[in-house]
XYZ file of C-alpha atoms in Angstrom:
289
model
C 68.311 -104.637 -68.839
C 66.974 -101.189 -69.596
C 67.813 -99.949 -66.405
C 71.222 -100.515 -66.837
C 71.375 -99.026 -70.179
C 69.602 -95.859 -68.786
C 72.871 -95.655 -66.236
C 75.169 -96.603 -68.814
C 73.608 -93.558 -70.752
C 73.947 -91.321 -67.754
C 77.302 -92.502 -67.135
C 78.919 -91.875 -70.643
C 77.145 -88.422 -70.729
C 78.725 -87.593 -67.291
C 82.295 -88.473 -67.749
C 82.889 -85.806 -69.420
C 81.738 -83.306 -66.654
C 84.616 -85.295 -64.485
C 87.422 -85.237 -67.170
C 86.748 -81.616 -68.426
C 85.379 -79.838 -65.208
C 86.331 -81.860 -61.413
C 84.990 -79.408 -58.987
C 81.889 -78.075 -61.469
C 81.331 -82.111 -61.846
C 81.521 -82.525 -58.036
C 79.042 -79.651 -57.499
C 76.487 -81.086 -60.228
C 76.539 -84.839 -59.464
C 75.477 -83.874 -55.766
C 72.811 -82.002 -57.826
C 71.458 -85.655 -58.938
C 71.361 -87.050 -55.664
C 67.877 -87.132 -54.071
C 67.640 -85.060 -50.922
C 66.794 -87.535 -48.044
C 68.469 -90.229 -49.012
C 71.132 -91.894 -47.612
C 73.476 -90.839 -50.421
C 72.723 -87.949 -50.027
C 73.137 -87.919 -46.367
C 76.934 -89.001 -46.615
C 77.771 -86.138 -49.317
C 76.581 -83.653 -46.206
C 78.555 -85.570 -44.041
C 82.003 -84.742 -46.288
C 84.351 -87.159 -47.675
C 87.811 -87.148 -46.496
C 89.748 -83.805 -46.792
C 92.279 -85.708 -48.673
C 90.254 -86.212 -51.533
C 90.699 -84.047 -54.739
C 87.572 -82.529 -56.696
C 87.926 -85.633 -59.367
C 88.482 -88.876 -56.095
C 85.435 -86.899 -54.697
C 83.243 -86.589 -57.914
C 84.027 -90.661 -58.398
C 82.889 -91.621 -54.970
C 79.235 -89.443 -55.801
C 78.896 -91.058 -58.779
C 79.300 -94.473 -57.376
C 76.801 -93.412 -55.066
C 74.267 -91.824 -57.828
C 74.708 -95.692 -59.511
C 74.129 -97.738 -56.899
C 71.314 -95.677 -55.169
C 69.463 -95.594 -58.600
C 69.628 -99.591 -59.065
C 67.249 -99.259 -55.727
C 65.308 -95.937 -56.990
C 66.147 -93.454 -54.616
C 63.337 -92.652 -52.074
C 63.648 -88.609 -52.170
C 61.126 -87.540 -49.272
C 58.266 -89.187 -49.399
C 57.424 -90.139 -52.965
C 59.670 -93.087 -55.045
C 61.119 -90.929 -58.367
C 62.021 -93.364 -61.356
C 65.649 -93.971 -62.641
C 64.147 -93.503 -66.383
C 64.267 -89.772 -66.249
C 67.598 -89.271 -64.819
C 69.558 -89.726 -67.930
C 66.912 -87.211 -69.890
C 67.626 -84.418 -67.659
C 71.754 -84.923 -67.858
C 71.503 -84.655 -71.455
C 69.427 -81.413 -71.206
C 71.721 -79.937 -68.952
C 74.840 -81.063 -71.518
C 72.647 -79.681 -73.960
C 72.218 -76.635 -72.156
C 76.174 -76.569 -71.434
C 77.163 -76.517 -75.230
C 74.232 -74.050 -75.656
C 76.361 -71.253 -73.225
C 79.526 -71.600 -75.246
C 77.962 -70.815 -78.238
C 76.364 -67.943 -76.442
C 72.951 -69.262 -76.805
C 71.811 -68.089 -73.276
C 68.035 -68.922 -74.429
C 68.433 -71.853 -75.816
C 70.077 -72.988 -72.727
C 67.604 -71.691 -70.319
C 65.006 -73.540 -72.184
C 67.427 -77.287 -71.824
C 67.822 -75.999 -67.866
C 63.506 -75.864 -68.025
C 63.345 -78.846 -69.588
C 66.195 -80.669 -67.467
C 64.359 -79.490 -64.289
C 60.934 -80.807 -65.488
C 62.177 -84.376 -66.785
C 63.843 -84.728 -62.863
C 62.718 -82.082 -60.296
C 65.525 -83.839 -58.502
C 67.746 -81.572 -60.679
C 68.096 -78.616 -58.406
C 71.615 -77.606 -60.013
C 69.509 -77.400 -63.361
C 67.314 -74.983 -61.990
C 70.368 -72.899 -59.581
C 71.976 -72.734 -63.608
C 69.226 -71.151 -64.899
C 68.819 -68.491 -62.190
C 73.105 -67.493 -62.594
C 71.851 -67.177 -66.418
C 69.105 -64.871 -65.400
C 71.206 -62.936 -63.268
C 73.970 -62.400 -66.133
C 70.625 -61.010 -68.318
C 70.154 -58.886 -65.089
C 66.682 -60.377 -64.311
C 66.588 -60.530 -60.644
C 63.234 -61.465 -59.724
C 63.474 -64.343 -61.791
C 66.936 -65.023 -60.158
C 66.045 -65.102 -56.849
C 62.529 -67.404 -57.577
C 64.914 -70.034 -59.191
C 67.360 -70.011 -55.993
C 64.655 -70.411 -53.942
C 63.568 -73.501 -56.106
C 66.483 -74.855 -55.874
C 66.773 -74.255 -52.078
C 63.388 -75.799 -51.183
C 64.547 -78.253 -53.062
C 67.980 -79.422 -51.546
C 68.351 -76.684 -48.177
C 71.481 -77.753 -47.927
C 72.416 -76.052 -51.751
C 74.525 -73.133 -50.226
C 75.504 -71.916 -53.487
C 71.734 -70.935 -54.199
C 72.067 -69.033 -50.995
C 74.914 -67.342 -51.859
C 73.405 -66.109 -55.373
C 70.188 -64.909 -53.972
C 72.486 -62.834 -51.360
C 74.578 -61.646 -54.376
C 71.522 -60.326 -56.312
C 69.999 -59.028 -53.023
C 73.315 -56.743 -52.512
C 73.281 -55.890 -56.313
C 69.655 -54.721 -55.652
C 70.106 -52.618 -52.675
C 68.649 -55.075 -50.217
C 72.014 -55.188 -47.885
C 70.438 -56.027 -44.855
C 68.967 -59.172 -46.547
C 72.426 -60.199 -48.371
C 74.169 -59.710 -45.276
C 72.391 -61.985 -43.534
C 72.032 -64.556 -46.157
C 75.993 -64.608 -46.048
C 76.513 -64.288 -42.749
C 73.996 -67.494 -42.150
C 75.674 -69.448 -44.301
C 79.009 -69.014 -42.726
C 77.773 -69.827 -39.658
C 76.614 -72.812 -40.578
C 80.214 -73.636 -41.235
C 80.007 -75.529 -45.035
C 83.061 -76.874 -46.126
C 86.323 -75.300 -47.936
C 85.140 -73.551 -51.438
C 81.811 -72.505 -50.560
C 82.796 -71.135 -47.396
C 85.576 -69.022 -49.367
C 83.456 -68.036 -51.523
C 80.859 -66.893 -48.597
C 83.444 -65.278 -46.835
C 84.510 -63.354 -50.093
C 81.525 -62.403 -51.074
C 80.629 -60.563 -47.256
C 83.500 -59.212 -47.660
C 82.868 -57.204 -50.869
C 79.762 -56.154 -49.256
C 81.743 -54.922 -45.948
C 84.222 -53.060 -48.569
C 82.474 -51.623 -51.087
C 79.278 -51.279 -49.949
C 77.612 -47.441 -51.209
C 75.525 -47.196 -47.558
C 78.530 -46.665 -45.070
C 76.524 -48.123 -42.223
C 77.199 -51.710 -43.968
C 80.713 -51.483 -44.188
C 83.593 -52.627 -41.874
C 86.916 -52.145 -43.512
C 88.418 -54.907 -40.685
C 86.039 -57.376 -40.824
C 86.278 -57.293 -44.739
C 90.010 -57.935 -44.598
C 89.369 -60.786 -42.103
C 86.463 -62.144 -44.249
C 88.954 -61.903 -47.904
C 92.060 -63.077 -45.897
C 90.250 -66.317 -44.508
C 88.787 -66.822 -48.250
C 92.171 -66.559 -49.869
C 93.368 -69.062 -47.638
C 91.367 -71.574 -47.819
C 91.319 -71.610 -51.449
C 95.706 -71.380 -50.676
C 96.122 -67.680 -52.236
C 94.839 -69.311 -55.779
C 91.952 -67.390 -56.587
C 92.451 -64.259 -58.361
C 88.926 -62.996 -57.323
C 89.193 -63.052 -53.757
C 92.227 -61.640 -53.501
C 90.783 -58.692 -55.523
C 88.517 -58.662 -52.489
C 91.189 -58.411 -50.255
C 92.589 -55.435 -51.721
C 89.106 -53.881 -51.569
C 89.144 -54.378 -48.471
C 92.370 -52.981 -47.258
C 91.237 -49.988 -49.254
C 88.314 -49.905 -46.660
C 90.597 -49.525 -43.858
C 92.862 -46.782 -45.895
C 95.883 -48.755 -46.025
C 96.402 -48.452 -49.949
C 99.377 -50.031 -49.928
C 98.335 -53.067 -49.019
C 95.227 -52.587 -51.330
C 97.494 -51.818 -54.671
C 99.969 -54.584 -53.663
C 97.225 -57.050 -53.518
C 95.327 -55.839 -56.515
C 98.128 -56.022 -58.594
C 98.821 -60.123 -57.594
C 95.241 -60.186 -58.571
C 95.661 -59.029 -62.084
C 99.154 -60.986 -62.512
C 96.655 -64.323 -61.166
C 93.837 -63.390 -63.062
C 93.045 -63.576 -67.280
C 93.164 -60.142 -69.188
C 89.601 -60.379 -69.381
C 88.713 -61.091 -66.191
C 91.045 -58.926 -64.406
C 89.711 -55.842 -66.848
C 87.587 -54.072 -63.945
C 90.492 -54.979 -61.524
C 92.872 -52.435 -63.474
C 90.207 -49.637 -63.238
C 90.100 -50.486 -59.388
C 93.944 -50.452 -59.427
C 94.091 -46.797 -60.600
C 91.717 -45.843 -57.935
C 93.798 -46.952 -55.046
C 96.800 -45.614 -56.809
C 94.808 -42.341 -56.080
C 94.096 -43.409 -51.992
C 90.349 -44.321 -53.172
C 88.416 -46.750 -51.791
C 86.045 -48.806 -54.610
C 82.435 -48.379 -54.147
C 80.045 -50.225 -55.801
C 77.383 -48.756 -58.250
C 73.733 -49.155 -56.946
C 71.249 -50.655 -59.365
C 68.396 -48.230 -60.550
């Protein structure tokens, strides 16, 4: 009986992940899933392509419930049921805790989250993003690599630790992170978002002997497609990219369906990077000191 209270707990507190958030929800319920199991084993596999963010983020959790009624066996140690539902309130904690602009407050839930379950790799992959956003990189990278040794499979770690390795100068390590990972082939938004992300580097990189203005325009173009031409940030890659190569029209044409897709906010920087191409100048990227 007070197992199934404990998953009744954990999932009330996760329905609203699904209803608010699909993909995020998607991303965080394979989070809870042991690694080694056999649920876990099927997400790698993929569900069918058909599947939307929210049919795919039902099937985990139906996976999450009926793997915990057996207590998972992550590796090779049993990990109780009873702490599950702890560490999904500390990360809903933590959640509320970033729109009130309490970045502390929710690094300390993401601490706690991660302690209650070490299973709770996403816990500790949201802490390091916070870190990175307070620009401390060291700790950034240590919490991606938690999170990796955790769940090697967790590409968006990899992808972090590559983006704070190219914010810190190390673009021989960031390109290879990147390039790794899209070799390994991972499926639709994480390989955009791979593929993006070398692409920036390729583009806009300050050393010249890291970029390739033609393999940055394939890298954007693939990303935009796979996400279907829908997100605003990789098609601000792509016209970074075509900037590269010197063909500005193609760079202000793209940049400006970036800042038509994008929020005013967001697309902020993208207007300074508009006026530069305007000019027939390429956008570098500042180096960290």
């Amino acid at each position: 009986m007070e197992q199934i209270k404990q998953l009744g707990s954990l999932l009330q507190d996760f329905l609203g992940w699904v209803r608010a958030w699909p993909r995020q929800a998607l991303q965080r319920l394979a989070g809870l899933i042991p690694s080694g199991s056999m649920q876990k084993k099927l997400v790698a596999r993929g569900l069918p392509d058909s599947y939307g963010p929210g049919m795919k983020t039902w099937f985990l959790l139906l996976f999450l419930v009926v793997g915990s009624a057996f207590q998972l066996q992550a590796r090779d140690t049993y990990l109780p049921v009873g702490n599950l539902p702890g560490a999904v309130a500390a990360c809903n904690q933590a959640y509320k805790q970033i729109k009130k602009g309490d970045f502390d407050g929710a690094i300390q839930s993401y601490t706690t989250a991660f302690k209650v379950d070490p299973r709770m790799y996403v816990a500790i992959y949201e802490r390091g993003v916070i870190y990175m956003h307070q620009h401390k990189w060291e700790l950034a990278i240590a919490d991606f690599n938690t999170a990796l040794k955790v769940s090697p499979s967790f590409f968006l770690a990899a992808i972090k630790r590559a983006e704070v390795n190219q914010t810190l100068g190390r673009y021989d390590q960031a390109l290879a992170e990147l390039t790794h990972i899209i070799n390994l082939r991972p499926r639709y938004h994480t390989d955009a978002l791979a593929r993006s992300d070398r692409a920036w580097l390729y583009a806009t990189c300050p050393d010249p002997a890291f970029r390739n203005g033609q393999q940055a325009v394939a890298d954007a173009t693939a990303a935009c497609k796979i996400d279907s031409w829908d997100n605003w940030d990789y098609i601000d890659t792509l016209a970074a990219a075509y900037a590269e190569t010197g063909d500005f029209k193609n760079a202000i044409k793209f940049e400006e369906k970036a800042i038509r897709k994008g929020g005013r906010e967001d697309t902020k920087s993208a207007q300074e990077r508009l006026a530069l191409y305007q000019q027939q100048r390429p956008f570098r990227l500042a180096r960290v000191r």
